[in-house]
Amino acid sequence: LPVESEAGVRGSVVGLLPLATAVSSLLILNGCLVLVGVRHSIRYEDRFLQAKWQLAGDPGQTFAWIVLGDSSGALGVDPDVLSEHLQGDAANLCTFGGMGITGDLWMLDRFLASHPSPSGIILVHAADVWTGEHGAPFYQYSAALPESTWQLIVRLLPLRPRPAHWMTFLRYRGYFPVLLLKDRLRERIGWEKGVTDRDAPPMSLPPSGRYRLTRSQIQPGRVTAECPDYWPAGGEPTGWSVNWRARRALQKIAARTKEVGVPLLVVNGPIAACVRQRPEFAKRFASLDADLDSLISGRSIHRIFPDWRTFPPTDMESCNHIADAAVDVYTRELAAAVIESTNVEQ
């Protein structure tokens, strides 16, 4: 019996070898992909995020006003125009909708760690980012962790000296397992074809983080076609309000700004008129607006453009992205609203 038992154990171990080999190979391959991705960032989002992350951590640049948010703010707010109307220079550190409100928190923590407190923090977000329509990369859930755990993550997760790439990998959930990469695999290891100017902008941005779309990039046909699908059909009213990840991240941002004595302004990003005025979206906007008001109530937070600033498709590249002269209009109106809300002298 002992001999048979030993043989049985040996057979079980041998039977597990193919599985162990497969898992080990998967881990090794993913590890190699991570290393390749850290050294070869070729996607538009990777390059753009890296530039913003570097700006946020550059102690040689001082700013009075910091703009955080998604691509509606990245493309819609010109920090140079903002600086002309507010006291002190402004920096645009906005990134992408997929980064969520948690991305603002990461960026704010990085900025405050290497700079004196600014005069104000401005958060610009599109409607579908607050409701979580851009999905939920798993790193966004870190905003719900206890403060001690959160601070540990902030210190350890951004791999130095290239933390932006680590954030990007987390954002895309694209390195484990390999099977989830699919068509992104070719892009990650440098085989992408037909890269356009929009896909591969310069690796560096001006010190203010300024990045604008030109008139040639306006796509009214695309905007009009996207309007009916801005929010998925159906769903429950509970899904039309601020999702819990965004709620938790905003609470942390509010706590940070209160600690350093800086006003926080929550700004509704520019949006296509055909989305805001669509009858079937009326209840969704009403639910989102009520929830934002409730979340902000009782805190030292100012809300800008509560009725949403709309633009026609002829001024836009997508439903959340304005271009050319519309950027100047939106930024000047934003500056005026900031002055009115915070009593800043021009």
Short mmCIF file of C-alpha atoms in Angstrom, two decimals:
data_model
loop_
_atom_site.label_atom_id
_atom_site.label_comp_id
_atom_site.label_asym_id
_atom_site.label_seq_id
_atom_site.Cartn_x
_atom_site.Cartn_y
_atom_site.Cartn_z
CA LEU A 1 0.00 0.00 0.00
CA PRO A 2 2.72 2.54 0.80
CA VAL A 3 4.33 1.90 -2.57
CA GLU A 4 1.06 2.34 -4.41
CA SER A 5 0.33 5.50 -2.45
CA GLU A 6 3.70 6.98 -3.34
CA ALA A 7 3.17 6.15 -6.99
CA GLY A 8 -0.23 7.76 -6.89
CA VAL A 9 1.17 10.97 -5.45
CA ARG A 10 3.91 10.96 -8.06
CA GLY A 11 1.34 10.50 -10.78
CA SER A 12 -0.73 13.40 -9.44
CA VAL A 13 2.30 15.66 -9.43
CA VAL A 14 3.18 14.67 -12.98
CA GLY A 15 -0.40 15.33 -14.01
CA LEU A 16 -0.20 18.87 -12.65
CA LEU A 17 3.00 19.67 -14.53
CA PRO A 18 1.25 20.80 -17.76
CA LEU A 19 -0.98 23.18 -15.78
CA ALA A 20 1.96 24.51 -13.77
CA THR A 21 3.96 24.98 -16.97
CA ALA A 22 1.09 26.85 -18.62
CA VAL A 23 0.61 29.17 -15.63
CA SER A 24 4.36 29.81 -15.34
CA SER A 25 4.61 30.58 -19.04
CA LEU A 26 1.66 32.98 -18.75
CA LEU A 27 3.29 34.80 -15.85
CA ILE A 28 6.65 35.03 -17.60
CA LEU A 29 5.11 36.26 -20.85
CA ASN A 30 3.04 38.88 -19.05
CA GLY A 31 6.11 39.99 -17.15
CA CYS A 32 7.97 40.46 -20.42
CA LEU A 33 5.05 42.42 -21.85
CA VAL A 34 5.05 44.71 -18.83
CA LEU A 35 8.76 45.39 -19.31
CA VAL A 36 8.26 46.03 -23.02
CA GLY A 37 5.32 48.33 -22.31
CA VAL A 38 7.32 50.33 -19.78
CA ARG A 39 10.08 50.92 -22.29
CA HIS A 40 8.01 51.37 -25.42
CA SER A 41 4.94 53.49 -24.91
CA ILE A 42 3.49 54.17 -28.33
CA ARG A 43 -0.22 54.72 -27.80
CA TYR A 44 -1.65 58.25 -27.84
CA GLU A 45 -3.03 57.76 -24.32
CA ASP A 46 0.29 56.46 -22.97
CA ARG A 47 2.30 59.36 -24.35
CA PHE A 48 -0.22 61.98 -23.32
CA LEU A 49 -0.59 60.58 -19.80
CA GLN A 50 3.16 60.35 -19.36
CA ALA A 51 3.56 64.02 -20.28
CA LYS A 52 0.82 65.12 -17.83
CA TRP A 53 2.24 62.95 -15.04
CA GLN A 54 5.69 64.49 -15.54
CA LEU A 55 4.26 68.00 -15.46
CA ALA A 56 2.43 67.27 -12.21
CA GLY A 57 5.64 66.15 -10.53
CA ASP A 58 7.97 68.85 -11.87
CA PRO A 59 8.88 71.09 -8.90
CA GLY A 60 10.47 73.58 -11.27
CA GLN A 61 7.04 74.68 -12.51
CA THR A 62 4.81 76.64 -10.13
CA PHE A 63 1.10 77.17 -10.77
CA ALA A 64 -1.67 79.02 -9.01
CA TRP A 65 -4.53 77.09 -10.63
CA ILE A 66 -4.66 73.39 -11.42
CA VAL A 67 -7.20 71.89 -13.81
CA LEU A 68 -7.87 68.15 -13.36
CA GLY A 69 -10.33 65.94 -15.19
CA ASP A 70 -10.98 63.94 -18.32
CA SER A 71 -10.52 64.64 -22.03
CA SER A 72 -13.42 67.11 -22.09
CA GLY A 73 -11.25 69.33 -19.89
CA ALA A 74 -7.95 68.34 -21.49
CA LEU A 75 -9.18 69.61 -24.85
CA GLY A 76 -11.75 72.15 -23.68
CA VAL A 77 -9.77 74.29 -21.21
CA ASP A 78 -6.86 76.36 -22.48
CA PRO A 79 -4.63 77.02 -19.44
CA ASP A 80 -2.96 79.97 -21.15
CA VAL A 81 -6.32 81.70 -21.66
CA LEU A 82 -7.25 80.83 -18.07
CA SER A 83 -4.02 82.42 -16.82
CA GLU A 84 -4.88 85.66 -18.58
CA HIS A 85 -8.05 86.05 -16.51
CA LEU A 86 -7.03 84.61 -13.12
CA GLN A 87 -4.27 85.63 -10.74
CA GLY A 88 -1.28 83.40 -11.46
CA ASP A 89 -0.47 80.73 -14.02
CA ALA A 90 -2.75 77.75 -14.67
CA ALA A 91 -1.82 74.19 -15.59
CA ASN A 92 -4.06 71.70 -17.39
CA LEU A 93 -3.39 68.22 -15.96
CA CYS A 94 -6.56 66.61 -17.34
CA THR A 95 -6.22 63.14 -18.85
CA PHE A 96 -8.97 60.71 -19.98
CA GLY A 97 -12.43 59.55 -19.01
CA GLY A 98 -11.20 56.04 -18.31
CA MET A 99 -8.97 57.39 -15.52
CA GLY A 100 -12.13 58.36 -13.64
CA ILE A 101 -12.24 60.73 -10.68
CA THR A 102 -9.64 58.48 -9.06
CA GLY A 103 -7.17 59.65 -11.72
CA ASP A 104 -7.72 63.22 -10.48
CA LEU A 105 -6.86 62.09 -6.97
CA TRP A 106 -3.62 60.42 -8.13
CA MET A 107 -2.64 63.53 -10.07
CA LEU A 108 -3.51 65.88 -7.20
CA ASP A 109 -1.49 63.84 -4.70
CA ARG A 110 1.50 63.93 -7.03
CA PHE A 111 1.22 67.69 -7.55
CA LEU A 112 0.84 68.51 -3.84
CA ALA A 113 3.83 66.31 -2.99
CA SER A 114 6.19 68.49 -5.04
CA HIS A 115 4.54 71.95 -5.08
CA PRO A 116 3.21 74.55 -2.68
CA SER A 117 -0.56 74.72 -2.38
CA PRO A 118 -2.17 76.41 -5.42
CA SER A 119 -4.89 79.06 -5.31
CA GLY A 120 -7.55 76.61 -6.47
CA ILE A 121 -8.28 73.18 -7.91
CA ILE A 122 -10.68 72.89 -10.85
CA LEU A 123 -12.24 69.52 -11.76
CA VAL A 124 -13.72 69.25 -15.27
CA HIS A 125 -15.68 66.12 -16.17
CA ALA A 126 -18.14 64.93 -18.78
CA ALA A 127 -21.53 63.60 -17.71
CA ASP A 128 -20.81 60.00 -18.70
CA VAL A 129 -17.63 59.95 -16.59
CA TRP A 130 -19.55 60.73 -13.40
CA THR A 131 -22.00 57.92 -14.12
CA GLY A 132 -19.24 55.44 -14.97
CA GLU A 133 -20.10 54.83 -18.62
CA HIS A 134 -16.39 54.64 -19.44
CA GLY A 135 -16.07 51.41 -17.50
CA ALA A 136 -14.17 50.72 -14.30
CA PRO A 137 -10.49 49.81 -14.59
CA PHE A 138 -9.76 47.93 -11.40
CA TYR A 139 -7.33 50.54 -10.05
CA GLN A 140 -10.29 52.95 -9.65
CA TYR A 141 -11.53 50.79 -6.80
CA SER A 142 -8.45 51.79 -4.79
CA ALA A 143 -10.18 55.06 -3.93
CA ALA A 144 -12.51 53.09 -1.66
CA LEU A 145 -9.66 51.72 0.46
CA PRO A 146 -8.80 52.97 3.96
CA GLU A 147 -6.54 56.00 4.02
CA SER A 148 -3.49 54.10 5.31
CA THR A 149 -3.82 51.53 2.54
CA TRP A 150 -4.37 54.26 -0.06
CA GLN A 151 -1.19 56.08 0.97
CA LEU A 152 0.74 52.81 0.75
CA ILE A 153 -0.57 52.31 -2.80
CA VAL A 154 0.42 55.86 -3.77
CA ARG A 155 3.97 55.20 -2.55
CA LEU A 156 4.47 51.72 -3.94
CA LEU A 157 2.40 51.21 -7.09
CA PRO A 158 3.81 53.89 -9.40
CA LEU A 159 6.96 52.11 -10.54
CA ARG A 160 9.83 54.55 -10.63
CA PRO A 161 11.21 56.14 -12.67
CA ARG A 162 8.29 55.68 -15.09
CA PRO A 163 5.12 55.83 -12.96
CA ALA A 164 2.89 57.05 -15.77
CA HIS A 165 3.32 53.77 -17.63
CA TRP A 166 2.24 51.80 -14.59
CA MET A 167 -0.89 53.93 -14.31
CA THR A 168 -1.54 53.40 -17.99
CA PHE A 169 -1.23 49.65 -17.64
CA LEU A 170 -3.69 49.73 -14.79
CA ARG A 171 -6.02 51.92 -16.81
CA TYR A 172 -6.16 49.50 -19.70
CA ARG A 173 -6.25 46.26 -17.67
CA GLY A 174 -4.08 45.07 -20.52
CA TYR A 175 -1.29 42.93 -19.15
CA PHE A 176 -2.80 39.94 -17.31
CA PRO A 177 -3.78 37.54 -18.61
CA VAL A 178 -2.40 37.75 -22.13
CA LEU A 179 -5.67 36.49 -23.56
CA LEU A 180 -7.30 39.79 -22.58
CA LEU A 181 -4.91 41.77 -24.75
CA LYS A 182 -6.28 40.55 -28.10
CA ASP A 183 -5.72 43.30 -30.66
CA ARG A 184 -3.85 45.50 -28.15
CA LEU A 185 -1.00 42.99 -28.06
CA ARG A 186 0.35 44.11 -31.43
CA GLU A 187 0.22 47.75 -30.32
CA ARG A 188 2.01 47.05 -27.06
CA ILE A 189 5.07 45.49 -28.66
CA GLY A 190 5.44 48.07 -31.38
CA TRP A 191 3.72 46.52 -34.40
CA GLU A 192 0.95 49.07 -34.77
CA LYS A 193 0.36 50.19 -38.35
CA GLY A 194 -1.08 53.36 -39.81
CA VAL A 195 -0.41 55.61 -36.80
CA THR A 196 -2.01 59.04 -37.32
CA ASP A 197 -1.00 62.40 -35.90
CA ARG A 198 -3.87 62.11 -33.41
CA ASP A 199 -2.56 58.71 -32.25
CA ALA A 200 1.04 59.81 -31.76
CA PRO A 201 1.38 63.42 -30.60
CA PRO A 202 4.73 64.80 -29.42
CA MET A 203 6.03 63.23 -26.25
CA SER A 204 6.27 66.62 -24.58
CA LEU A 205 3.67 69.28 -23.88
CA PRO A 206 4.08 72.97 -23.02
CA PRO A 207 4.70 73.61 -19.30
CA SER A 208 1.03 74.56 -18.90
CA GLY A 209 -0.16 71.23 -20.36
CA ARG A 210 -1.94 73.05 -23.19
CA TYR A 211 -3.30 70.79 -25.97
CA ARG A 212 -6.00 71.93 -28.39
CA LEU A 213 -7.86 70.50 -31.33
CA THR A 214 -7.80 72.56 -34.52
CA ARG A 215 -10.68 73.45 -36.81
CA SER A 216 -9.61 70.74 -39.25
CA GLN A 217 -10.35 68.15 -36.55
CA ILE A 218 -13.98 69.17 -36.09
CA GLN A 219 -16.35 66.33 -37.06
CA PRO A 220 -20.00 67.48 -36.96
CA GLY A 221 -21.19 64.31 -38.70
CA ARG A 222 -19.57 62.11 -36.08
CA VAL A 223 -21.02 64.19 -33.23
CA THR A 224 -24.53 64.04 -34.64
CA ALA A 225 -24.27 60.28 -35.12
CA GLU A 226 -22.97 59.73 -31.56
CA CYS A 227 -25.63 61.78 -29.79
CA PRO A 228 -28.36 59.06 -29.60
CA ASP A 229 -25.86 56.60 -28.11
CA TYR A 230 -24.22 58.91 -25.57
CA TRP A 231 -25.88 56.91 -22.79
CA PRO A 232 -26.87 53.26 -23.31
CA ALA A 233 -30.58 52.66 -23.68
CA GLY A 234 -32.49 51.38 -20.66
CA GLY A 235 -30.93 50.88 -17.28
CA GLU A 236 -32.17 51.77 -13.83
CA PRO A 237 -32.38 55.34 -12.47
CA THR A 238 -29.82 54.35 -9.81
CA GLY A 239 -27.31 54.02 -12.66
CA TRP A 240 -27.94 57.58 -13.77
CA SER A 241 -26.27 59.18 -10.79
CA VAL A 242 -22.68 59.49 -9.57
CA ASN A 243 -21.21 55.99 -9.31
CA TRP A 244 -19.73 54.99 -5.97
CA ARG A 245 -16.11 54.99 -7.18
CA ALA A 246 -16.40 58.59 -8.36
CA ARG A 247 -18.21 59.52 -5.16
CA ARG A 248 -15.47 58.11 -2.95
CA ALA A 249 -12.69 59.72 -5.01
CA LEU A 250 -14.39 63.13 -4.91
CA GLN A 251 -14.73 62.87 -1.15
CA LYS A 252 -11.00 62.24 -0.87
CA ILE A 253 -10.20 65.14 -3.19
CA ALA A 254 -12.43 67.42 -1.11
CA ALA A 255 -10.60 66.29 2.02
CA ARG A 256 -7.20 67.00 0.40
CA THR A 257 -8.18 70.50 -0.69
CA LYS A 258 -9.64 71.23 2.75
CA GLU A 259 -6.39 70.13 4.41
CA VAL A 260 -4.35 72.58 2.35
CA GLY A 261 -6.96 75.35 2.46
CA VAL A 262 -7.61 75.45 -1.29
CA PRO A 263 -11.02 75.99 -2.95
CA LEU A 264 -12.36 73.12 -5.06
CA LEU A 265 -14.50 73.82 -8.11
CA VAL A 266 -16.43 71.02 -9.82
CA VAL A 267 -17.11 71.95 -13.43
CA ASN A 268 -19.42 70.33 -15.94
CA GLY A 269 -17.43 69.77 -19.11
CA PRO A 270 -18.59 71.01 -22.52
CA ILE A 271 -21.19 68.77 -24.16
CA ALA A 272 -22.97 68.58 -27.50
CA ALA A 273 -26.31 70.35 -27.53
CA CYS A 274 -27.87 67.36 -29.26
CA VAL A 275 -27.05 65.26 -26.17
CA ARG A 276 -28.16 67.71 -23.50
CA GLN A 277 -31.41 68.54 -25.27
CA ARG A 278 -32.36 64.96 -26.15
CA PRO A 279 -35.76 64.23 -24.49
CA GLU A 280 -34.92 60.64 -23.52
CA PHE A 281 -31.86 61.86 -21.60
CA ALA A 282 -33.75 64.46 -19.55
CA LYS A 283 -34.30 62.16 -16.56
CA ARG A 284 -30.69 61.02 -16.63
CA PHE A 285 -29.37 64.58 -16.48
CA ALA A 286 -31.88 65.46 -13.76
CA SER A 287 -30.79 62.46 -11.69
CA LEU A 288 -27.09 63.19 -12.18
CA ASP A 289 -27.48 66.90 -11.39
CA ALA A 290 -29.47 66.18 -8.23
CA ASP A 291 -26.90 63.68 -7.06
CA LEU A 292 -24.00 66.05 -7.73
CA ASP A 293 -25.78 68.81 -5.82
CA SER A 294 -26.41 66.45 -2.92
CA LEU A 295 -22.79 65.26 -2.91
CA ILE A 296 -21.43 68.80 -2.96
CA SER A 297 -23.90 70.19 -0.42
CA GLY A 298 -22.34 70.88 2.96
CA ARG A 299 -18.81 70.89 1.59
CA SER A 300 -16.66 73.82 0.53
CA ILE A 301 -17.08 72.97 -3.14
CA HIS A 302 -18.21 75.30 -5.89
CA ARG A 303 -20.15 73.97 -8.86
CA ILE A 304 -19.61 75.59 -12.25
CA PHE A 305 -21.95 75.34 -15.27
CA PRO A 306 -24.64 73.38 -13.35
CA ASP A 307 -26.93 73.61 -16.40
CA TRP A 308 -24.13 72.26 -18.66
CA ARG A 309 -22.45 74.40 -21.31
CA THR A 310 -23.53 73.11 -24.71
CA PHE A 311 -22.01 73.56 -28.15
CA PRO A 312 -23.24 72.76 -31.66
CA PRO A 313 -21.68 69.85 -33.60
CA THR A 314 -19.93 72.41 -35.81
CA ASP A 315 -17.68 73.27 -32.85
CA MET A 316 -16.88 69.71 -31.81
CA GLU A 317 -14.78 66.65 -32.59
CA SER A 318 -16.95 64.36 -30.43
CA CYS A 319 -19.85 64.78 -28.01
CA ASN A 320 -17.49 65.88 -25.21
CA HIS A 321 -14.66 67.50 -27.20
CA ILE A 322 -14.76 71.09 -28.41
CA ALA A 323 -12.21 72.55 -30.79
CA ASP A 324 -10.77 75.78 -32.16
CA ALA A 325 -12.60 79.00 -31.17
CA ALA A 326 -15.06 77.17 -28.92
CA VAL A 327 -12.16 76.43 -26.54
CA ASP A 328 -11.56 80.15 -26.06
CA VAL A 329 -15.26 80.74 -25.42
CA TYR A 330 -15.56 77.94 -22.88
CA THR A 331 -12.32 78.88 -21.07
CA ARG A 332 -13.23 82.56 -20.79
CA GLU A 333 -16.65 81.68 -19.40
CA LEU A 334 -15.02 79.25 -16.97
CA ALA A 335 -12.61 81.95 -15.78
CA ALA A 336 -15.48 84.36 -15.19
CA ALA A 337 -17.38 81.73 -13.21
CA VAL A 338 -14.29 80.96 -11.11
CA ILE A 339 -13.85 84.64 -10.31
CA GLU A 340 -17.50 84.98 -9.35
CA SER A 341 -17.44 81.82 -7.18
CA THR A 342 -14.18 82.45 -5.34
CA ASN A 343 -14.02 86.27 -5.36
CA VAL A 344 -10.65 86.19 -7.10
CA GLU A 345 -9.46 89.60 -8.25
CA GLN A 346 -8.64 89.83 -11.94
#
